Amino acid sequence: MAYTTIDDSGLFFNTKLYTGTGSSNAVTGVNFLPAFTWIKSRTTYSDFILTDVVRGVTKTIHSNSTAAQTTEAQDLKSFDSDGFTVGTNNNVNKSSDNMLSWNWKEDAAAGFDVLTYEGSGSLQNISHNLSAVPSLIIVKNIDSSSPPFNWRVYHSALGAGAALKLNSTAVKDTDAGYWGDTAPTSSVFTVKDSGETNNSGQTYIAYLWAAKQGYSKFGSWLGNANAANGGFIYLGFKPAYLLVKSADGVTEWFATDSKRPGYNLNYRINPNIMDAEATAASASYCDLLSNGFRVTYNDVVNEKQLYMAFAENPFVTSTGVPACAR
């Protein structure tokens, strides 16, 4: 059996950087038609903008906010065959700002699905199209902001008895109300009676990822509080993108990728807050390596750190050829 079925990860996930123009701007070079695009100004204190093909263009939600979905005609205006077009709003296209976008293609072979569902207020199963067990599920109530409805995150390393908040620094919540204390399967995931995952009569967006060897991985490590000799996390690929959160500590989420500005000085950005990109050398949280990453910050001893990672290329291709470090 081949090590991986995905030799060219850039056909399914891609970080695309662009410069804001202040006028309608067709961003190309993504290499596919995105199904989900997550945008942030690297320069300006501003919201993250999340758009997907299921809710439709101009339908905006923010990973840093509990706000309900709004219609913003000048945010992301279209998904295109090689990228997307943004309008005049500053959050997506402020003139001369350095902009960041993370883009995923919806494809069961690459382990990504996006869907909406209606809450019932009681235990229900939600069908998905991954044909594999999801390792990560991110859910948001898009109809209402009151009471505050946080983003909720299922991670396989936590299990179905706990959830994180994407928009918060908070530690994990251990409550069966989010996922019904029921692990997802290759066809469904379960929600129970939390208003943040299953309020009766309200609509939810869900993003689901399943791990694919050589392309994506979702796991955890225990902190050792040693930035000079941090842990090495084996992925089996050279990472193009990494999202990390402590499950046990009050910390920001942090994301890094191989495009900003490159390997082993990886400027972090925090999807739960509006801050601009941190560009000091001390903002580099990890070294991205040919087959994984090395932690270079003082994580807390024995605190569980969760991660989500996508490949630039696999450590070994489907034909058995090793990939080389940069």
mmCIF file with all atom_site columns, N, CA, C and O in Angstrom, residues 1-12 107-111 210-216 236-237 311 313-320:
data_model
loop_
_atom_site.group_PDB
_atom_site.id
_atom_site.type_symbol
_atom_site.label_atom_id
_atom_site.label_alt_id
_atom_site.label_comp_id
_atom_site.label_asym_id
_atom_site.label_entity_id
_atom_site.label_seq_id
_atom_site.pdbx_PDB_ins_code
_atom_site.Cartn_x
_atom_site.Cartn_y
_atom_site.Cartn_z
_atom_site.occupancy
_atom_site.B_iso_or_equiv
_atom_site.pdbx_formal_charge
_atom_site.auth_seq_id
_atom_site.auth_comp_id
_atom_site.auth_asym_id
_atom_site.auth_atom_id
_atom_site.pdbx_PDB_model_num
ATOM 1   N N  . MET A 1 1   ? 0.846   -1.200 0.000  1.00 0.00 ? 1   MET A N  1
ATOM 2   C CA . MET A 1 1   ? 0.000   0.000  0.000  1.00 0.00 ? 1   MET A CA 1
ATOM 3   C C  . MET A 1 1   ? 0.880   1.248  0.000  1.00 0.00 ? 1   MET A C  1
ATOM 4   O O  . MET A 1 1   ? 1.864   1.328  0.716  1.00 0.00 ? 1   MET A O  1
ATOM 5   N N  . ALA A 1 2   ? 0.515   2.211  -0.840 1.00 0.00 ? 2   ALA A N  1
ATOM 6   C CA . ALA A 1 2   ? 1.298   3.444  -0.938 1.00 0.00 ? 2   ALA A CA 1
ATOM 7   C C  . ALA A 1 2   ? 1.262   4.202  0.380  1.00 0.00 ? 2   ALA A C  1
ATOM 8   O O  . ALA A 1 2   ? 0.274   4.163  1.120  1.00 0.00 ? 2   ALA A O  1
ATOM 9   N N  . TYR A 1 3   ? 2.367   4.910  0.667  1.00 0.00 ? 3   TYR A N  1
ATOM 10  C CA . TYR A 1 3   ? 2.438   5.700  1.894  1.00 0.00 ? 3   TYR A CA 1
ATOM 11  C C  . TYR A 1 3   ? 1.333   6.747  1.924  1.00 0.00 ? 3   TYR A C  1
ATOM 12  O O  . TYR A 1 3   ? 0.705   6.985  2.949  1.00 0.00 ? 3   TYR A O  1
ATOM 13  N N  . THR A 1 4   ? 1.094   7.398  0.794  1.00 0.00 ? 4   THR A N  1
ATOM 14  C CA . THR A 1 4   ? 0.058   8.422  0.713  1.00 0.00 ? 4   THR A CA 1
ATOM 15  C C  . THR A 1 4   ? -0.611  8.350  -0.647 1.00 0.00 ? 4   THR A C  1
ATOM 16  O O  . THR A 1 4   ? -0.025  7.840  -1.612 1.00 0.00 ? 4   THR A O  1
ATOM 17  N N  . THR A 1 5   ? -1.835  8.849  -0.720 1.00 0.00 ? 5   THR A N  1
ATOM 18  C CA . THR A 1 5   ? -2.525  8.966  -2.002 1.00 0.00 ? 5   THR A CA 1
ATOM 19  C C  . THR A 1 5   ? -2.526  10.403 -2.501 1.00 0.00 ? 5   THR A C  1
ATOM 20  O O  . THR A 1 5   ? -3.066  10.690 -3.565 1.00 0.00 ? 5   THR A O  1
ATOM 21  N N  . ILE A 1 6   ? -1.925  11.310 -1.732 1.00 0.00 ? 6   ILE A N  1
ATOM 22  C CA . ILE A 1 6   ? -1.919  12.732 -2.085 1.00 0.00 ? 6   ILE A CA 1
ATOM 23  C C  . ILE A 1 6   ? -0.476  13.206 -2.191 1.00 0.00 ? 6   ILE A C  1
ATOM 24  O O  . ILE A 1 6   ? 0.171   13.510 -1.183 1.00 0.00 ? 6   ILE A O  1
ATOM 25  N N  . ASP A 1 7   ? 0.048   13.239 -3.395 1.00 0.00 ? 7   ASP A N  1
ATOM 26  C CA . ASP A 1 7   ? 1.418   13.699 -3.610 1.00 0.00 ? 7   ASP A CA 1
ATOM 27  C C  . ASP A 1 7   ? 1.519   15.222 -3.694 1.00 0.00 ? 7   ASP A C  1
ATOM 28  O O  . ASP A 1 7   ? 2.517   15.804 -3.297 1.00 0.00 ? 7   ASP A O  1
ATOM 29  N N  . ASP A 1 8   ? 0.459   15.848 -4.232 1.00 0.00 ? 8   ASP A N  1
ATOM 30  C CA . ASP A 1 8   ? 0.465   17.301 -4.406 1.00 0.00 ? 8   ASP A CA 1
ATOM 31  C C  . ASP A 1 8   ? -0.571  17.902 -3.463 1.00 0.00 ? 8   ASP A C  1
ATOM 32  O O  . ASP A 1 8   ? -1.734  18.118 -3.815 1.00 0.00 ? 8   ASP A O  1
ATOM 33  N N  . SER A 1 9   ? -0.151  18.204 -2.238 1.00 0.00 ? 9   SER A N  1
ATOM 34  C CA . SER A 1 9   ? -1.058  18.739 -1.225 1.00 0.00 ? 9   SER A CA 1
ATOM 35  C C  . SER A 1 9   ? -1.650  20.075 -1.637 1.00 0.00 ? 9   SER A C  1
ATOM 36  O O  . SER A 1 9   ? -2.755  20.430 -1.217 1.00 0.00 ? 9   SER A O  1
ATOM 37  N N  . GLY A 1 10  ? -0.911  20.826 -2.448 1.00 0.00 ? 10  GLY A N  1
ATOM 38  C CA . GLY A 1 10  ? -1.362  22.143 -2.874 1.00 0.00 ? 10  GLY A CA 1
ATOM 39  C C  . GLY A 1 10  ? -2.585  22.141 -3.748 1.00 0.00 ? 10  GLY A C  1
ATOM 40  O O  . GLY A 1 10  ? -3.134  23.206 -4.048 1.00 0.00 ? 10  GLY A O  1
ATOM 41  N N  . LEU A 1 11  ? -3.046  20.961 -4.154 1.00 0.00 ? 11  LEU A N  1
ATOM 42  C CA . LEU A 1 11  ? -4.296  20.863 -4.912 1.00 0.00 ? 11  LEU A CA 1
ATOM 43  C C  . LEU A 1 11  ? -5.506  20.781 -3.996 1.00 0.00 ? 11  LEU A C  1
ATOM 44  O O  . LEU A 1 11  ? -6.646  20.787 -4.471 1.00 0.00 ? 11  LEU A O  1
ATOM 45  N N  . PHE A 1 12  ? -5.271  20.710 -2.674 1.00 0.00 ? 12  PHE A N  1
ATOM 46  C CA . PHE A 1 12  ? -6.361  20.542 -1.714 1.00 0.00 ? 12  PHE A CA 1
ATOM 47  C C  . PHE A 1 12  ? -6.320  21.554 -0.570 1.00 0.00 ? 12  PHE A C  1
ATOM 48  O O  . PHE A 1 12  ? -7.355  21.895 -0.004 1.00 0.00 ? 12  PHE A O  1
ATOM 49  N N  . ASP A 1 107 ? -13.368 17.781 -0.582 1.00 0.00 ? 107 ASP A N  1
ATOM 50  C CA . ASP A 1 107 ? -13.041 16.551 -1.286 1.00 0.00 ? 107 ASP A CA 1
ATOM 51  C C  . ASP A 1 107 ? -12.865 15.435 -0.261 1.00 0.00 ? 107 ASP A C  1
ATOM 52  O O  . ASP A 1 107 ? -11.998 15.527 0.620  1.00 0.00 ? 107 ASP A O  1
ATOM 53  N N  . ALA A 1 108 ? -13.668 14.392 -0.388 1.00 0.00 ? 108 ALA A N  1
ATOM 54  C CA . ALA A 1 108 ? -13.559 13.282 0.565  1.00 0.00 ? 108 ALA A CA 1
ATOM 55  C C  . ALA A 1 108 ? -12.190 12.628 0.503  1.00 0.00 ? 108 ALA A C  1
ATOM 56  O O  . ALA A 1 108 ? -11.676 12.164 1.529  1.00 0.00 ? 108 ALA A O  1
ATOM 57  N N  . ALA A 1 109 ? -11.569 12.598 -0.679 1.00 0.00 ? 109 ALA A N  1
ATOM 58  C CA . ALA A 1 109 ? -10.252 11.983 -0.809 1.00 0.00 ? 109 ALA A CA 1
ATOM 59  C C  . ALA A 1 109 ? -9.211  12.714 0.025  1.00 0.00 ? 109 ALA A C  1
ATOM 60  O O  . ALA A 1 109 ? -8.234  12.113 0.492  1.00 0.00 ? 109 ALA A O  1
ATOM 61  N N  . ALA A 1 110 ? -9.413  14.024 0.220  1.00 0.00 ? 110 ALA A N  1
ATOM 62  C CA . ALA A 1 110 ? -8.498  14.818 1.036  1.00 0.00 ? 110 ALA A CA 1
ATOM 63  C C  . ALA A 1 110 ? -9.046  15.061 2.436  1.00 0.00 ? 110 ALA A C  1
ATOM 64  O O  . ALA A 1 110 ? -8.448  15.805 3.218  1.00 0.00 ? 110 ALA A O  1
ATOM 65  N N  . GLY A 1 111 ? -10.191 14.468 2.752  1.00 0.00 ? 111 GLY A N  1
ATOM 66  C CA . GLY A 1 111 ? -10.696 14.492 4.115  1.00 0.00 ? 111 GLY A CA 1
ATOM 67  C C  . GLY A 1 111 ? -11.264 15.814 4.579  1.00 0.00 ? 111 GLY A C  1
ATOM 68  O O  . GLY A 1 111 ? -11.071 16.190 5.740  1.00 0.00 ? 111 GLY A O  1
ATOM 69  N N  . ALA A 1 210 ? -10.930 14.783 8.242  1.00 0.00 ? 210 ALA A N  1
ATOM 70  C CA . ALA A 1 210 ? -10.434 13.454 8.595  1.00 0.00 ? 210 ALA A CA 1
ATOM 71  C C  . ALA A 1 210 ? -8.954  13.385 8.244  1.00 0.00 ? 210 ALA A C  1
ATOM 72  O O  . ALA A 1 210 ? -8.509  13.968 7.247  1.00 0.00 ? 210 ALA A O  1
ATOM 73  N N  . ALA A 1 211 ? -8.199  12.686 9.060  1.00 0.00 ? 211 ALA A N  1
ATOM 74  C CA . ALA A 1 211 ? -6.758  12.578 8.814  1.00 0.00 ? 211 ALA A CA 1
ATOM 75  C C  . ALA A 1 211 ? -6.476  11.740 7.570  1.00 0.00 ? 211 ALA A C  1
ATOM 76  O O  . ALA A 1 211 ? -7.128  10.711 7.343  1.00 0.00 ? 211 ALA A O  1
ATOM 77  N N  . LYS A 1 212 ? -5.503  12.175 6.778  1.00 0.00 ? 212 LYS A N  1
ATOM 78  C CA . LYS A 1 212 ? -5.057  11.451 5.592  1.00 0.00 ? 212 LYS A CA 1
ATOM 79  C C  . LYS A 1 212 ? -3.538  11.345 5.646  1.00 0.00 ? 212 LYS A C  1
ATOM 80  O O  . LYS A 1 212 ? -2.843  12.368 5.670  1.00 0.00 ? 212 LYS A O  1
ATOM 81  N N  . GLN A 1 213 ? -3.049  10.126 5.670  1.00 0.00 ? 213 GLN A N  1
ATOM 82  C CA . GLN A 1 213 ? -1.611  9.923  5.829  1.00 0.00 ? 213 GLN A CA 1
ATOM 83  C C  . GLN A 1 213 ? -0.831  10.671 4.754  1.00 0.00 ? 213 GLN A C  1
ATOM 84  O O  . GLN A 1 213 ? -1.158  10.613 3.566  1.00 0.00 ? 213 GLN A O  1
ATOM 85  N N  . GLY A 1 214 ? 0.181   11.377 5.189  1.00 0.00 ? 214 GLY A N  1
ATOM 86  C CA . GLY A 1 214 ? 1.023   12.130 4.266  1.00 0.00 ? 214 GLY A CA 1
ATOM 87  C C  . GLY A 1 214 ? 0.467   13.481 3.873  1.00 0.00 ? 214 GLY A C  1
ATOM 88  O O  . GLY A 1 214 ? 1.138   14.256 3.183  1.00 0.00 ? 214 GLY A O  1
ATOM 89  N N  . TYR A 1 215 ? -0.768  13.802 4.327  1.00 0.00 ? 215 TYR A N  1
ATOM 90  C CA . TYR A 1 215 ? -1.402  15.069 3.950  1.00 0.00 ? 215 TYR A CA 1
ATOM 91  C C  . TYR A 1 215 ? -1.918  15.857 5.151  1.00 0.00 ? 215 TYR A C  1
ATOM 92  O O  . TYR A 1 215 ? -1.749  17.067 5.223  1.00 0.00 ? 215 TYR A O  1
ATOM 93  N N  . SER A 1 216 ? -2.549  15.185 6.119  1.00 0.00 ? 216 SER A N  1
ATOM 94  C CA . SER A 1 216 ? -3.090  15.898 7.279  1.00 0.00 ? 216 SER A CA 1
ATOM 95  C C  . SER A 1 216 ? -2.989  15.021 8.514  1.00 0.00 ? 216 SER A C  1
ATOM 96  O O  . SER A 1 216 ? -3.031  13.783 8.422  1.00 0.00 ? 216 SER A O  1
ATOM 97  N N  . GLY A 1 236 ? 4.932   12.959 9.448  1.00 0.00 ? 236 GLY A N  1
ATOM 98  C CA . GLY A 1 236 ? 5.021   12.180 8.219  1.00 0.00 ? 236 GLY A CA 1
ATOM 99  C C  . GLY A 1 236 ? 4.934   13.040 6.976  1.00 0.00 ? 236 GLY A C  1
ATOM 100 O O  . GLY A 1 236 ? 4.775   12.535 5.864  1.00 0.00 ? 236 GLY A O  1
ATOM 101 N N  . PHE A 1 237 ? 5.059   14.364 7.158  1.00 0.00 ? 237 PHE A N  1
ATOM 102 C CA . PHE A 1 237 ? 5.072   15.289 6.025  1.00 0.00 ? 237 PHE A CA 1
ATOM 103 C C  . PHE A 1 237 ? 5.697   16.611 6.468  1.00 0.00 ? 237 PHE A C  1
ATOM 104 O O  . PHE A 1 237 ? 5.816   16.904 7.666  1.00 0.00 ? 237 PHE A O  1
ATOM 105 N N  . ALA A 1 311 ? -0.082  19.319 4.975  1.00 0.00 ? 311 ALA A N  1
ATOM 106 C CA . ALA A 1 311 ? 1.221   19.110 4.363  1.00 0.00 ? 311 ALA A CA 1
ATOM 107 C C  . ALA A 1 311 ? 1.525   20.092 3.247  1.00 0.00 ? 311 ALA A C  1
ATOM 108 O O  . ALA A 1 311 ? 0.638   20.522 2.510  1.00 0.00 ? 311 ALA A O  1
ATOM 109 N N  . ASN A 1 313 ? 4.278   18.840 1.424  1.00 0.00 ? 313 ASN A N  1
ATOM 110 C CA . ASN A 1 313 ? 4.429   17.603 0.661  1.00 0.00 ? 313 ASN A CA 1
ATOM 111 C C  . ASN A 1 313 ? 4.718   16.466 1.643  1.00 0.00 ? 313 ASN A C  1
ATOM 112 O O  . ASN A 1 313 ? 5.187   16.693 2.752  1.00 0.00 ? 313 ASN A O  1
ATOM 113 N N  . PRO A 1 314 ? 4.414   15.222 1.273  1.00 0.00 ? 314 PRO A N  1
ATOM 114 C CA . PRO A 1 314 ? 4.618   14.099 2.181  1.00 0.00 ? 314 PRO A CA 1
ATOM 115 C C  . PRO A 1 314 ? 6.101   13.797 2.362  1.00 0.00 ? 314 PRO A C  1
ATOM 116 O O  . PRO A 1 314 ? 6.933   14.145 1.519  1.00 0.00 ? 314 PRO A O  1
ATOM 117 N N  . PHE A 1 315 ? 6.432   13.142 3.452  1.00 0.00 ? 315 PHE A N  1
ATOM 118 C CA . PHE A 1 315 ? 7.815   12.719 3.700  1.00 0.00 ? 315 PHE A CA 1
ATOM 119 C C  . PHE A 1 315 ? 8.240   11.688 2.655  1.00 0.00 ? 315 PHE A C  1
ATOM 120 O O  . PHE A 1 315 ? 9.385   11.669 2.208  1.00 0.00 ? 315 PHE A O  1
ATOM 121 N N  . VAL A 1 316 ? 7.291   10.839 2.269  1.00 0.00 ? 316 VAL A N  1
ATOM 122 C CA . VAL A 1 316 ? 7.508   9.848  1.214  1.00 0.00 ? 316 VAL A CA 1
ATOM 123 C C  . VAL A 1 316 ? 6.312   9.916  0.284  1.00 0.00 ? 316 VAL A C  1
ATOM 124 O O  . VAL A 1 316 ? 5.170   9.910  0.731  1.00 0.00 ? 316 VAL A O  1
ATOM 125 N N  . THR A 1 317 ? 6.540   9.987  -1.019 1.00 0.00 ? 317 THR A N  1
ATOM 126 C CA . THR A 1 317 ? 5.452   10.089 -1.979 1.00 0.00 ? 317 THR A CA 1
ATOM 127 C C  . THR A 1 317 ? 4.797   8.735  -2.207 1.00 0.00 ? 317 THR A C  1
ATOM 128 O O  . THR A 1 317 ? 5.246   7.704  -1.702 1.00 0.00 ? 317 THR A O  1
ATOM 129 N N  . SER A 1 318 ? 3.731   8.732  -3.001 1.00 0.00 ? 318 SER A N  1
ATOM 130 C CA . SER A 1 318 ? 3.014   7.492  -3.282 1.00 0.00 ? 318 SER A CA 1
ATOM 131 C C  . SER A 1 318 ? 3.869   6.488  -4.052 1.00 0.00 ? 318 SER A C  1
ATOM 132 O O  . SER A 1 318 ? 3.604   5.288  -4.032 1.00 0.00 ? 318 SER A O  1
ATOM 133 N N  . THR A 1 319 ? 4.931   6.970  -4.701 1.00 0.00 ? 319 THR A N  1
ATOM 134 C CA . THR A 1 319 ? 5.823   6.086  -5.440 1.00 0.00 ? 319 THR A CA 1
ATOM 135 C C  . THR A 1 319 ? 7.045   5.691  -4.634 1.00 0.00 ? 319 THR A C  1
ATOM 136 O O  . THR A 1 319 ? 7.968   5.055  -5.142 1.00 0.00 ? 319 THR A O  1
ATOM 137 N N  . GLY A 1 320 ? 7.088   6.106  -3.336 1.00 0.00 ? 320 GLY A N  1
ATOM 138 C CA . GLY A 1 320 ? 8.190   5.716  -2.462 1.00 0.00 ? 320 GLY A CA 1
ATOM 139 C C  . GLY A 1 320 ? 9.404   6.618  -2.519 1.00 0.00 ? 320 GLY A C  1
ATOM 140 O O  . GLY A 1 320 ? 10.440  6.307  -1.960 1.00 0.00 ? 320 GLY A O  1
#
